[in-house]
Amino acid sequence: MAGLFITLEGMDGAGKSTHIPTMLNLLAASGREVVATREPGGTPLGEQLRELLLHQEMHVETESLLMFAARAEHLQQLILPALARGAIVVSDRFTDASYAYQCGARGLPLAKMQALESWVQGDLQPDLTLLFDVPVEVSLQRLAGARTPDKFEAQGAEFFARLRAQYLARAAEFPQRFRVIDANRSLEQVKKSVEEIILSL
Ligand code: TYD
């Protein structure tokens, strides 16, 4: 059986992490192997790079290259073998986050990102991407009450506005794989939307 690659995206504070357990339980009920992972990270080397990426200031080109170094390791060590076994892989963030954060918010030219993407991924794209979308103010409010922010979470409204615009542009460009979830609703309502999408697979 062919594997299935699902990615979860959204601005910091959109609440995607809250819904991951529900999603994994529903998928596991299908009897298929489910592999849950995240980016940056997902491998021992990737988790070390994550520490640097989330806390160390660096040029946006360095940041993009390190994101894709972590992603290459993640694909080769974990994602591709799991898909080849027929597993369902659920990754908390993937390349759409690079487009949103490094291109949209930080200004890396799209052509440079496309070059990295095609080098590291070839033709591989997620089968399904859930985008948890909230207005910028909501995201900032939710983050304000949270734990110590990492360097991305510590950015201001303009950064978040560029980030959201790029995520929504990606969703509009690839409507066949994106599902945009209005995450500015009660947890119950968002959970219901997530369940509907997963059950329709
Ligand atoms: P996040 O997924 O929000 O984890 P947590 O819920 O533990 O805070 O943190 C990952 C951060 O990395 C997030 O701010 C987005 C950023 N990021 C990029 O800038 N580019 C990328 O390609 C990826 C995968 C993540």
CSV table of C-alpha atoms and ligand atoms in Angstrom, one decimal:
chain,number,residue,atom,x,y,z
A,1,MET,CA,0.0,0.0,0.0
A,2,ALA,CA,1.3,3.5,-0.8
A,3,GLY,CA,2.3,5.7,2.1
A,4,LEU,CA,0.5,8.9,2.9
A,5,PHE,CA,2.3,12.1,3.8
A,6,ILE,CA,0.4,14.7,5.9
A,7,THR,CA,1.8,18.0,7.0
A,8,LEU,CA,0.5,20.5,9.6
A,9,GLU,CA,1.2,24.2,9.3
A,10,GLY,CA,0.3,27.5,10.8
A,11,MET,CA,1.7,30.6,12.5
A,12,ASP,CA,3.0,30.2,16.0
A,13,GLY,CA,0.0,30.5,18.3
A,14,ALA,CA,-2.5,29.1,15.8
A,15,GLY,CA,-2.9,26.0,18.0
A,16,LYS,CA,-2.0,23.2,15.6
A,17,SER,CA,-0.1,21.2,18.3
A,18,THR,CA,-3.2,20.9,20.4
A,19,HIS,CA,-4.9,18.9,17.7
A,20,ILE,CA,-2.1,16.5,16.9
A,21,PRO,CA,-3.1,13.7,19.4
A,22,THR,CA,-6.7,13.6,18.1
A,23,MET,CA,-5.4,13.3,14.6
A,24,LEU,CA,-2.9,10.6,15.4
A,25,ASN,CA,-5.5,8.5,17.2
A,26,LEU,CA,-8.0,8.7,14.4
A,27,LEU,CA,-5.3,7.7,11.9
A,28,ALA,CA,-4.1,4.9,14.1
A,29,ALA,CA,-7.7,3.5,14.2
A,30,SER,CA,-7.3,2.8,10.5
A,31,GLY,CA,-4.8,0.0,11.4
A,32,ARG,CA,-2.1,1.6,9.3
A,33,GLU,CA,1.4,2.4,10.8
A,34,VAL,CA,1.4,6.1,11.8
A,35,VAL,CA,4.7,7.9,12.2
A,36,ALA,CA,4.5,11.3,14.0
A,37,THR,CA,7.4,13.7,13.5
A,38,ARG,CA,8.3,17.4,13.3
A,39,GLU,CA,10.5,20.0,11.6
A,40,PRO,CA,12.9,21.3,12.2
A,41,GLY,CA,13.9,18.0,13.8
A,42,GLY,CA,12.7,14.5,13.5
A,43,THR,CA,16.2,12.9,13.6
A,44,PRO,CA,19.0,13.3,16.2
A,45,LEU,CA,20.9,15.6,13.9
A,46,GLY,CA,17.8,17.5,13.0
A,47,GLU,CA,16.9,18.1,16.7
A,48,GLN,CA,20.4,19.5,17.2
A,49,LEU,CA,19.9,21.8,14.3
A,50,ARG,CA,16.5,22.8,15.7
A,51,GLU,CA,18.2,24.1,18.8
A,52,LEU,CA,20.4,26.4,16.7
A,53,LEU,CA,17.6,27.4,14.4
A,54,LEU,CA,15.1,28.4,17.1
A,55,HIS,CA,17.5,30.3,19.4
A,56,GLN,CA,20.5,31.5,17.4
A,57,GLU,CA,20.1,34.7,15.2
A,58,MET,CA,21.5,34.1,11.7
A,59,HIS,CA,21.3,35.4,8.1
A,60,VAL,CA,18.2,34.2,6.3
A,61,GLU,CA,20.3,32.3,3.8
A,62,THR,CA,22.1,30.4,6.5
A,63,GLU,CA,18.7,29.7,8.2
A,64,SER,CA,17.2,28.4,5.0
A,65,LEU,CA,20.2,26.1,4.3
A,66,LEU,CA,20.2,24.7,7.8
A,67,MET,CA,16.4,24.1,7.5
A,68,PHE,CA,17.0,22.1,4.4
A,69,ALA,CA,20.0,20.3,5.8
A,70,ALA,CA,17.8,19.1,8.6
A,71,ARG,CA,15.1,18.3,6.1
A,72,ALA,CA,17.4,16.2,3.9
A,73,GLU,CA,18.4,14.2,6.9
A,74,HIS,CA,14.7,13.8,7.9
A,75,LEU,CA,13.7,12.7,4.5
A,76,GLN,CA,16.5,10.2,4.0
A,77,GLN,CA,16.5,8.7,7.5
A,78,LEU,CA,12.8,8.8,8.4
A,79,ILE,CA,10.2,10.1,6.0
A,80,LEU,CA,11.1,8.3,2.8
A,81,PRO,CA,11.7,4.9,4.4
A,82,ALA,CA,8.4,5.2,6.3
A,83,LEU,CA,6.4,6.1,3.1
A,84,ALA,CA,8.1,3.2,1.3
A,85,ARG,CA,6.8,0.8,4.0
A,86,GLY,CA,3.3,2.2,3.4
A,87,ALA,CA,3.1,4.2,6.7
A,88,ILE,CA,1.1,7.4,7.2
A,89,VAL,CA,3.7,10.1,8.1
A,90,VAL,CA,2.4,13.2,10.0
A,91,SER,CA,4.9,16.0,10.2
A,92,ASP,CA,4.4,19.0,12.4
A,93,ARG,CA,5.6,21.5,9.7
A,94,PHE,CA,7.5,20.9,6.5
A,95,THR,CA,8.6,23.0,3.5
A,96,ASP,CA,5.5,25.3,3.4
A,97,ALA,CA,6.9,26.7,6.7
A,98,SER,CA,10.2,27.5,4.9
A,99,TYR,CA,8.2,29.5,2.3
A,100,ALA,CA,6.2,31.2,5.0
A,101,TYR,CA,8.9,32.0,7.5
A,102,GLN,CA,12.1,32.4,5.4
A,103,CYS,CA,10.5,33.8,2.2
A,104,GLY,CA,7.3,35.5,3.3
A,105,ALA,CA,8.4,36.8,6.7
A,106,ARG,CA,12.2,37.1,6.2
A,107,GLY,CA,12.4,37.9,2.5
A,108,LEU,CA,14.4,35.1,1.0
A,109,PRO,CA,13.7,35.2,-2.8
A,110,LEU,CA,11.2,32.4,-3.8
A,111,ALA,CA,13.6,31.2,-6.6
A,112,LYS,CA,16.3,30.4,-4.0
A,113,MET,CA,13.7,28.4,-2.0
A,114,GLN,CA,12.5,26.6,-5.1
A,115,ALA,CA,16.1,25.6,-5.9
A,116,LEU,CA,16.6,24.1,-2.4
A,117,GLU,CA,13.2,22.4,-2.5
A,118,SER,CA,13.8,20.7,-5.8
A,119,TRP,CA,17.4,19.7,-4.8
A,120,VAL,CA,16.3,18.1,-1.5
A,121,GLN,CA,12.9,16.9,-2.3
A,122,GLY,CA,12.8,16.2,-6.0
A,123,ASP,CA,9.1,15.7,-6.8
A,124,LEU,CA,8.0,14.8,-3.3
A,125,GLN,CA,5.1,16.9,-1.9
A,126,PRO,CA,2.8,16.2,1.0
A,127,ASP,CA,-0.5,14.5,0.0
A,128,LEU,CA,-2.4,16.7,2.4
A,129,THR,CA,-1.5,19.8,4.3
A,130,LEU,CA,-3.7,21.2,7.1
A,131,LEU,CA,-3.2,24.9,7.6
A,132,PHE,CA,-4.4,26.2,11.0
A,133,ASP,CA,-5.2,29.8,10.3
A,134,VAL,CA,-5.9,32.6,12.8
A,135,PRO,CA,-5.8,36.4,12.5
A,136,VAL,CA,-2.4,37.9,13.5
A,137,GLU,CA,-3.8,39.6,16.7
A,138,VAL,CA,-5.1,36.2,17.9
A,139,SER,CA,-1.8,34.5,17.3
A,140,LEU,CA,0.0,37.3,19.2
A,141,GLN,CA,-2.4,37.2,22.1
A,142,ARG,CA,-2.1,33.4,22.4
A,143,LEU,CA,1.7,33.7,22.4
A,144,ALA,CA,1.7,36.5,25.0
A,145,GLY,CA,0.4,34.1,27.6
A,146,ALA,CA,2.7,31.2,26.7
A,147,ARG,CA,6.1,30.1,27.8
A,148,THR,CA,9.4,31.9,27.0
A,149,PRO,CA,9.2,32.6,23.2
A,150,ASP,CA,11.8,31.2,20.8
A,151,LYS,CA,13.2,33.7,18.2
A,152,PHE,CA,10.3,33.3,15.8
A,153,GLU,CA,7.6,33.6,18.4
A,154,ALA,CA,9.3,36.8,19.7
A,155,GLN,CA,8.6,38.7,16.4
A,156,GLY,CA,6.1,41.5,16.0
A,157,ALA,CA,2.8,41.9,14.1
A,158,GLU,CA,4.4,42.8,10.8
A,159,PHE,CA,6.5,39.6,10.7
A,160,PHE,CA,3.4,37.6,11.5
A,161,ALA,CA,1.3,39.4,8.9
A,162,ARG,CA,3.8,38.6,6.2
A,163,LEU,CA,4.0,35.0,7.4
A,164,ARG,CA,0.2,34.6,7.3
A,165,ALA,CA,-0.1,36.1,3.8
A,166,GLN,CA,2.5,33.7,2.5
A,167,TYR,CA,0.8,30.7,4.1
A,168,LEU,CA,-2.5,31.7,2.5
A,169,ALA,CA,-0.9,32.3,-0.8
A,170,ARG,CA,0.6,28.8,-0.7
A,171,ALA,CA,-2.9,27.4,0.1
A,172,ALA,CA,-4.4,29.3,-2.8
A,173,GLU,CA,-1.6,28.1,-5.1
A,174,PHE,CA,-2.0,24.4,-4.2
A,175,PRO,CA,-5.7,24.0,-3.4
A,176,GLN,CA,-5.7,20.2,-4.1
A,177,ARG,CA,-3.5,19.4,-1.2
A,178,PHE,CA,-4.3,22.3,1.3
A,179,ARG,CA,-7.2,22.4,3.7
A,180,VAL,CA,-7.4,25.7,5.5
A,181,ILE,CA,-8.9,25.3,9.0
A,182,ASP,CA,-10.3,28.4,10.7
A,183,ALA,CA,-8.6,28.1,14.1
A,184,ASN,CA,-10.1,31.2,15.5
A,185,ARG,CA,-13.0,29.2,17.0
A,186,SER,CA,-13.5,27.1,20.1
A,187,LEU,CA,-11.3,24.1,20.5
A,188,GLU,CA,-14.3,21.8,20.0
A,189,GLN,CA,-15.2,23.3,16.7
A,190,VAL,CA,-11.6,23.2,15.4
A,191,LYS,CA,-11.4,19.6,16.6
A,192,LYS,CA,-14.5,18.7,14.7
A,193,SER,CA,-13.1,20.2,11.5
A,194,VAL,CA,-9.9,18.2,11.9
A,195,GLU,CA,-11.9,15.0,12.5
A,196,GLU,CA,-14.0,15.6,9.4
A,197,ILE,CA,-10.9,16.1,7.2
A,198,ILE,CA,-9.1,13.0,8.6
A,199,LEU,CA,-12.2,10.8,8.3
A,200,SER,CA,-12.7,11.8,4.7
A,201,LEU,CA,-9.3,10.5,3.8
B,1,TYD,P1,7.0,25.1,16.3
B,1,TYD,O1,6.6,24.1,15.2
B,1,TYD,O2,6.0,26.2,16.5
B,1,TYD,O3,7.2,24.2,17.5
B,1,TYD,P2,6.7,24.5,19.0
B,1,TYD,O4,5.2,24.3,18.9
B,1,TYD,O5,7.4,23.6,19.8
B,1,TYD,O6,7.0,26.0,19.3
B,1,TYD,O7,8.5,25.7,16.1
B,1,TYD,C1,9.2,25.6,15.0
B,1,TYD,C2,9.6,27.0,14.5
B,1,TYD,O8,10.5,26.9,13.4
B,1,TYD,C3,8.4,27.9,14.1
B,1,TYD,O9,8.5,29.1,14.7
B,1,TYD,C4,8.6,28.0,12.6
B,1,TYD,C5,10.0,27.8,12.4
B,1,TYD,N1,10.3,27.1,11.1
B,1,TYD,C6,10.9,27.9,10.0
B,1,TYD,O10,11.1,29.1,10.2
B,1,TYD,N2,11.1,27.3,8.8
B,1,TYD,C7,10.9,26.0,8.6
B,1,TYD,O11,11.1,25.5,7.5
B,1,TYD,C8,10.3,25.2,9.7
B,1,TYD,C9,10.1,23.8,9.5
B,1,TYD,C10,10.0,25.8,10.9
